Amino acid sequence: MTGQSIGPHGFAQYLIPLIVFAVIFSLRARRMSQVRLLKLEWLWIVPSIYLVLVVVTFSTKPPSLTGWLAAAIALVVGTGVGWQRGRMTAITVDPDTHKLHQQGSPLAILFLFAIIAIKLLAERGGAAAGFDAGLVTDGALAFGLGMFTTTRIEMYWRGKSLLAAR
């Protein structure tokens, strides 16, 4: 009996991650578009956790020389993207309580979508195009570190300025 089945490179391999991504992204987009309290003293937590993740990953499996170069370039690009993402986050001061509030921009959400889409395309189609998965991962880790850190630095500076102006 000969029949076609969905193998490791079949349609389901792409469909399931896309469905999971769409659900997670829609939940994240809804949360980002809501106005939330911004606590400046907590902005260091996510970059710190992510830094530990990157250090552990790079020390466990150090990148090649090309991987370090890709990571350095990705860190610089991630820093620029993070700065723009931080600038797109609306920060306001409540006139009564003098507390800061933040609201993610739809453009910031699209930024995240584009970044994840590029990473997924590079990983999925990378082998066929000659990409090294380790190189993509090293670059993605460094990119994320630059983006998360710089986003929060920009938000911190802007939040401090808004509070000082009150």
PDB file of C-alpha atoms in Angstrom:
ATOM      1  CA  MET A   1       0.000   0.000   0.000  1.00  0.00           C
ATOM      2  CA  THR A   2       1.549   3.248  -1.077  1.00  0.00           C
ATOM      3  CA  GLY A   3       0.197   6.438   0.249  1.00  0.00           C
ATOM      4  CA  GLN A   4       1.461   9.826   1.065  1.00  0.00           C
ATOM      5  CA  SER A   5       1.857  10.838   4.653  1.00  0.00           C
ATOM      6  CA  ILE A   6       2.926  14.069   6.165  1.00  0.00           C
ATOM      7  CA  GLY A   7       6.578  13.565   6.896  1.00  0.00           C
ATOM      8  CA  PRO A   8       8.964  15.731   8.884  1.00  0.00           C
ATOM      9  CA  HIS A   9       8.952  18.285   6.083  1.00  0.00           C
ATOM     10  CA  GLY A  10       5.207  18.202   5.468  1.00  0.00           C
ATOM     11  CA  PHE A  11       2.539  20.830   5.740  1.00  0.00           C
ATOM     12  CA  ALA A  12       1.770  20.110   9.423  1.00  0.00           C
ATOM     13  CA  GLN A  13       5.347  20.991  10.349  1.00  0.00           C
ATOM     14  CA  TYR A  14       4.658  24.573   9.283  1.00  0.00           C
ATOM     15  CA  LEU A  15       0.982  24.845  10.144  1.00  0.00           C
ATOM     16  CA  ILE A  16       1.146  23.883  13.831  1.00  0.00           C
ATOM     17  CA  PRO A  17       3.878  26.412  14.779  1.00  0.00           C
ATOM     18  CA  LEU A  18       2.016  29.108  12.818  1.00  0.00           C
ATOM     19  CA  ILE A  19      -1.210  28.419  14.715  1.00  0.00           C
ATOM     20  CA  VAL A  20       0.599  28.459  18.063  1.00  0.00           C
ATOM     21  CA  PHE A  21       2.395  31.660  17.069  1.00  0.00           C
ATOM     22  CA  ALA A  22      -0.871  33.322  15.963  1.00  0.00           C
ATOM     23  CA  VAL A  23      -2.585  32.527  19.261  1.00  0.00           C
ATOM     24  CA  ILE A  24       0.348  33.704  21.387  1.00  0.00           C
ATOM     25  CA  PHE A  25       0.867  36.797  19.247  1.00  0.00           C
ATOM     26  CA  SER A  26      -2.800  37.815  19.419  1.00  0.00           C
ATOM     27  CA  LEU A  27      -2.780  37.472  23.219  1.00  0.00           C
ATOM     28  CA  ARG A  28       0.463  39.450  23.437  1.00  0.00           C
ATOM     29  CA  ALA A  29      -0.824  42.143  21.063  1.00  0.00           C
ATOM     30  CA  ARG A  30      -3.952  42.567  23.170  1.00  0.00           C
ATOM     31  CA  ARG A  31      -1.897  42.875  26.346  1.00  0.00           C
ATOM     32  CA  MET A  32       0.575  45.312  24.770  1.00  0.00           C
ATOM     33  CA  SER A  33      -2.173  47.620  23.569  1.00  0.00           C
ATOM     34  CA  GLN A  34      -3.636  47.999  27.076  1.00  0.00           C
ATOM     35  CA  VAL A  35      -2.585  50.843  29.356  1.00  0.00           C
ATOM     36  CA  ARG A  36      -0.492  49.423  32.195  1.00  0.00           C
ATOM     37  CA  LEU A  37       1.339  50.811  35.177  1.00  0.00           C
ATOM     38  CA  LEU A  38       5.025  51.460  34.460  1.00  0.00           C
ATOM     39  CA  LYS A  39       7.390  50.938  37.360  1.00  0.00           C
ATOM     40  CA  LEU A  40      10.795  52.328  36.439  1.00  0.00           C
ATOM     41  CA  GLU A  41      12.477  50.379  39.215  1.00  0.00           C
ATOM     42  CA  TRP A  42      11.439  47.077  37.562  1.00  0.00           C
ATOM     43  CA  LEU A  43      12.677  47.779  34.026  1.00  0.00           C
ATOM     44  CA  TRP A  44      16.048  46.109  34.692  1.00  0.00           C
ATOM     45  CA  ILE A  45      14.535  42.662  35.391  1.00  0.00           C
ATOM     46  CA  VAL A  46      13.823  41.388  31.848  1.00  0.00           C
ATOM     47  CA  PRO A  47      17.197  42.469  30.397  1.00  0.00           C
ATOM     48  CA  SER A  48      18.981  40.910  33.385  1.00  0.00           C
ATOM     49  CA  ILE A  49      17.220  37.569  33.011  1.00  0.00           C
ATOM     50  CA  TYR A  50      17.840  37.619  29.279  1.00  0.00           C
ATOM     51  CA  LEU A  51      21.519  38.501  29.822  1.00  0.00           C
ATOM     52  CA  VAL A  52      21.903  35.458  32.091  1.00  0.00           C
ATOM     53  CA  LEU A  53      20.248  33.297  29.405  1.00  0.00           C
ATOM     54  CA  VAL A  54      22.637  34.613  26.738  1.00  0.00           C
ATOM     55  CA  VAL A  55      25.722  34.205  28.950  1.00  0.00           C
ATOM     56  CA  VAL A  56      24.757  30.640  29.892  1.00  0.00           C
ATOM     57  CA  THR A  57      24.013  29.761  26.267  1.00  0.00           C
ATOM     58  CA  PHE A  58      27.235  31.275  24.942  1.00  0.00           C
ATOM     59  CA  SER A  59      29.357  29.746  27.697  1.00  0.00           C
ATOM     60  CA  THR A  60      27.767  26.307  27.240  1.00  0.00           C
ATOM     61  CA  LYS A  61      28.183  26.325  23.468  1.00  0.00           C
ATOM     62  CA  PRO A  62      30.479  29.193  22.452  1.00  0.00           C
ATOM     63  CA  PRO A  63      29.874  30.628  18.990  1.00  0.00           C
ATOM     64  CA  SER A  64      32.470  30.278  16.278  1.00  0.00           C
ATOM     65  CA  LEU A  65      34.409  33.343  15.160  1.00  0.00           C
ATOM     66  CA  THR A  66      31.724  33.917  12.534  1.00  0.00           C
ATOM     67  CA  GLY A  67      29.084  33.408  15.233  1.00  0.00           C
ATOM     68  CA  TRP A  68      30.692  36.093  17.429  1.00  0.00           C
ATOM     69  CA  LEU A  69      30.763  38.475  14.461  1.00  0.00           C
ATOM     70  CA  ALA A  70      27.098  37.738  13.674  1.00  0.00           C
ATOM     71  CA  ALA A  71      26.218  38.192  17.358  1.00  0.00           C
ATOM     72  CA  ALA A  72      28.044  41.541  17.506  1.00  0.00           C
ATOM     73  CA  ILE A  73      26.273  42.817  14.390  1.00  0.00           C
ATOM     74  CA  ALA A  74      22.921  41.521  15.662  1.00  0.00           C
ATOM     75  CA  LEU A  75      23.517  43.210  19.039  1.00  0.00           C
ATOM     76  CA  VAL A  76      24.057  46.561  17.302  1.00  0.00           C
ATOM     77  CA  VAL A  77      20.987  46.097  15.099  1.00  0.00           C
ATOM     78  CA  GLY A  78      18.936  44.944  18.100  1.00  0.00           C
ATOM     79  CA  THR A  79      20.033  48.037  19.991  1.00  0.00           C
ATOM     80  CA  GLY A  80      18.711  50.275  17.204  1.00  0.00           C
ATOM     81  CA  VAL A  81      15.449  48.352  16.944  1.00  0.00           C
ATOM     82  CA  GLY A  82      15.061  48.405  20.726  1.00  0.00           C
ATOM     83  CA  TRP A  83      15.531  52.154  20.813  1.00  0.00           C
ATOM     84  CA  GLN A  84      12.826  52.623  18.186  1.00  0.00           C
ATOM     85  CA  ARG A  85      10.546  50.147  19.957  1.00  0.00           C
ATOM     86  CA  GLY A  86      11.014  52.030  23.234  1.00  0.00           C
ATOM     87  CA  ARG A  87      10.228  55.336  21.522  1.00  0.00           C
ATOM     88  CA  MET A  88       7.013  53.855  20.108  1.00  0.00           C
ATOM     89  CA  THR A  89       5.763  52.940  23.576  1.00  0.00           C
ATOM     90  CA  ALA A  90       3.448  55.667  24.842  1.00  0.00           C
ATOM     91  CA  ILE A  91       4.323  56.781  28.387  1.00  0.00           C
ATOM     92  CA  THR A  92       2.021  59.087  30.329  1.00  0.00           C
ATOM     93  CA  VAL A  93       1.916  60.516  33.834  1.00  0.00           C
ATOM     94  CA  ASP A  94      -1.334  60.386  35.774  1.00  0.00           C
ATOM     95  CA  PRO A  95      -1.941  64.021  36.813  1.00  0.00           C
ATOM     96  CA  ASP A  96      -3.503  63.012  40.139  1.00  0.00           C
ATOM     97  CA  THR A  97      -1.222  60.216  41.338  1.00  0.00           C
ATOM     98  CA  HIS A  98       1.947  61.145  39.387  1.00  0.00           C
ATOM     99  CA  LYS A  99       2.335  57.467  38.435  1.00  0.00           C
ATOM    100  CA  LEU A 100       3.629  56.442  35.034  1.00  0.00           C
ATOM    101  CA  HIS A 101       1.564  54.392  32.605  1.00  0.00           C
ATOM    102  CA  GLN A 102       2.635  52.716  29.375  1.00  0.00           C
ATOM    103  CA  GLN A 103       0.828  51.566  26.282  1.00  0.00           C
ATOM    104  CA  GLY A 104       2.442  49.621  23.477  1.00  0.00           C
ATOM    105  CA  SER A 105       2.149  50.967  19.990  1.00  0.00           C
ATOM    106  CA  PRO A 106       0.663  48.922  17.146  1.00  0.00           C
ATOM    107  CA  LEU A 107       3.927  49.644  15.308  1.00  0.00           C
ATOM    108  CA  ALA A 108       5.870  48.081  18.188  1.00  0.00           C
ATOM    109  CA  ILE A 109       3.677  45.006  17.878  1.00  0.00           C
ATOM    110  CA  LEU A 110       4.370  44.868  14.127  1.00  0.00           C
ATOM    111  CA  PHE A 111       8.092  45.215  14.911  1.00  0.00           C
ATOM    112  CA  LEU A 112       7.885  42.128  17.104  1.00  0.00           C
ATOM    113  CA  PHE A 113       5.947  40.264  14.425  1.00  0.00           C
ATOM    114  CA  ALA A 114       8.536  41.118  11.754  1.00  0.00           C
ATOM    115  CA  ILE A 115      11.429  40.072  13.990  1.00  0.00           C
ATOM    116  CA  ILE A 116       9.848  36.709  14.804  1.00  0.00           C
ATOM    117  CA  ALA A 117       8.863  36.110  11.182  1.00  0.00           C
ATOM    118  CA  ILE A 118      12.412  36.781   9.968  1.00  0.00           C
ATOM    119  CA  LYS A 119      13.837  34.452  12.607  1.00  0.00           C
ATOM    120  CA  LEU A 120      11.356  31.671  11.741  1.00  0.00           C
ATOM    121  CA  LEU A 121      12.029  32.016   8.019  1.00  0.00           C
ATOM    122  CA  ALA A 122      15.771  31.912   8.584  1.00  0.00           C
ATOM    123  CA  GLU A 123      15.479  28.816  10.764  1.00  0.00           C
ATOM    124  CA  ARG A 124      12.962  26.957   8.575  1.00  0.00           C
ATOM    125  CA  GLY A 125      14.422  27.782   5.190  1.00  0.00           C
ATOM    126  CA  GLY A 126      17.947  28.299   6.420  1.00  0.00           C
ATOM    127  CA  ALA A 127      19.327  24.848   5.672  1.00  0.00           C
ATOM    128  CA  ALA A 128      18.107  25.016   2.066  1.00  0.00           C
ATOM    129  CA  ALA A 129      19.617  28.487   1.662  1.00  0.00           C
ATOM    130  CA  GLY A 130      22.874  27.488   3.352  1.00  0.00           C
ATOM    131  CA  PHE A 131      22.253  29.201   6.718  1.00  0.00           C
ATOM    132  CA  ASP A 132      23.867  27.797   9.806  1.00  0.00           C
ATOM    133  CA  ALA A 133      21.186  27.285  12.489  1.00  0.00           C
ATOM    134  CA  GLY A 134      23.744  27.993  15.239  1.00  0.00           C
ATOM    135  CA  LEU A 135      24.650  31.266  13.556  1.00  0.00           C
ATOM    136  CA  VAL A 136      20.980  32.263  13.356  1.00  0.00           C
ATOM    137  CA  THR A 137      20.485  31.353  17.024  1.00  0.00           C
ATOM    138  CA  ASP A 138      23.590  33.263  18.161  1.00  0.00           C
ATOM    139  CA  GLY A 139      22.457  36.304  16.212  1.00  0.00           C
ATOM    140  CA  ALA A 140      18.887  36.057  17.504  1.00  0.00           C
ATOM    141  CA  LEU A 141      20.083  35.841  21.124  1.00  0.00           C
ATOM    142  CA  ALA A 142      22.310  38.903  20.734  1.00  0.00           C
ATOM    143  CA  PHE A 143      19.601  40.784  18.828  1.00  0.00           C
ATOM    144  CA  GLY A 144      17.105  40.109  21.620  1.00  0.00           C
ATOM    145  CA  LEU A 145      19.574  41.226  24.263  1.00  0.00           C
ATOM    146  CA  GLY A 146      20.173  44.522  22.475  1.00  0.00           C
ATOM    147  CA  MET A 147      16.485  45.058  21.806  1.00  0.00           C
ATOM    148  CA  PHE A 148      15.159  44.231  25.291  1.00  0.00           C
ATOM    149  CA  THR A 149      17.874  46.215  27.051  1.00  0.00           C
ATOM    150  CA  THR A 150      17.714  49.332  24.894  1.00  0.00           C
ATOM    151  CA  THR A 151      13.907  49.399  24.872  1.00  0.00           C
ATOM    152  CA  ARG A 152      13.896  49.550  28.639  1.00  0.00           C
ATOM    153  CA  ILE A 153      16.737  52.068  28.861  1.00  0.00           C
ATOM    154  CA  GLU A 154      14.871  54.424  26.536  1.00  0.00           C
ATOM    155  CA  MET A 155      11.651  53.955  28.502  1.00  0.00           C
ATOM    156  CA  TYR A 156      13.502  54.569  31.777  1.00  0.00           C
ATOM    157  CA  TRP A 157      15.073  57.828  30.565  1.00  0.00           C
ATOM    158  CA  ARG A 158      11.802  59.071  29.109  1.00  0.00           C
ATOM    159  CA  GLY A 159       9.857  58.099  32.236  1.00  0.00           C
ATOM    160  CA  LYS A 160      12.381  59.872  34.469  1.00  0.00           C
ATOM    161  CA  SER A 161      12.139  62.990  32.279  1.00  0.00           C
ATOM    162  CA  LEU A 162       8.341  62.981  32.426  1.00  0.00           C
ATOM    163  CA  LEU A 163       8.376  62.667  36.204  1.00  0.00           C
ATOM    164  CA  ALA A 164      10.988  65.431  36.550  1.00  0.00           C
ATOM    165  CA  ALA A 165       8.883  67.753  34.405  1.00  0.00           C
ATOM    166  CA  ARG A 166       5.945  67.401  36.836  1.00  0.00           C
TER     167      ARG A 166
END
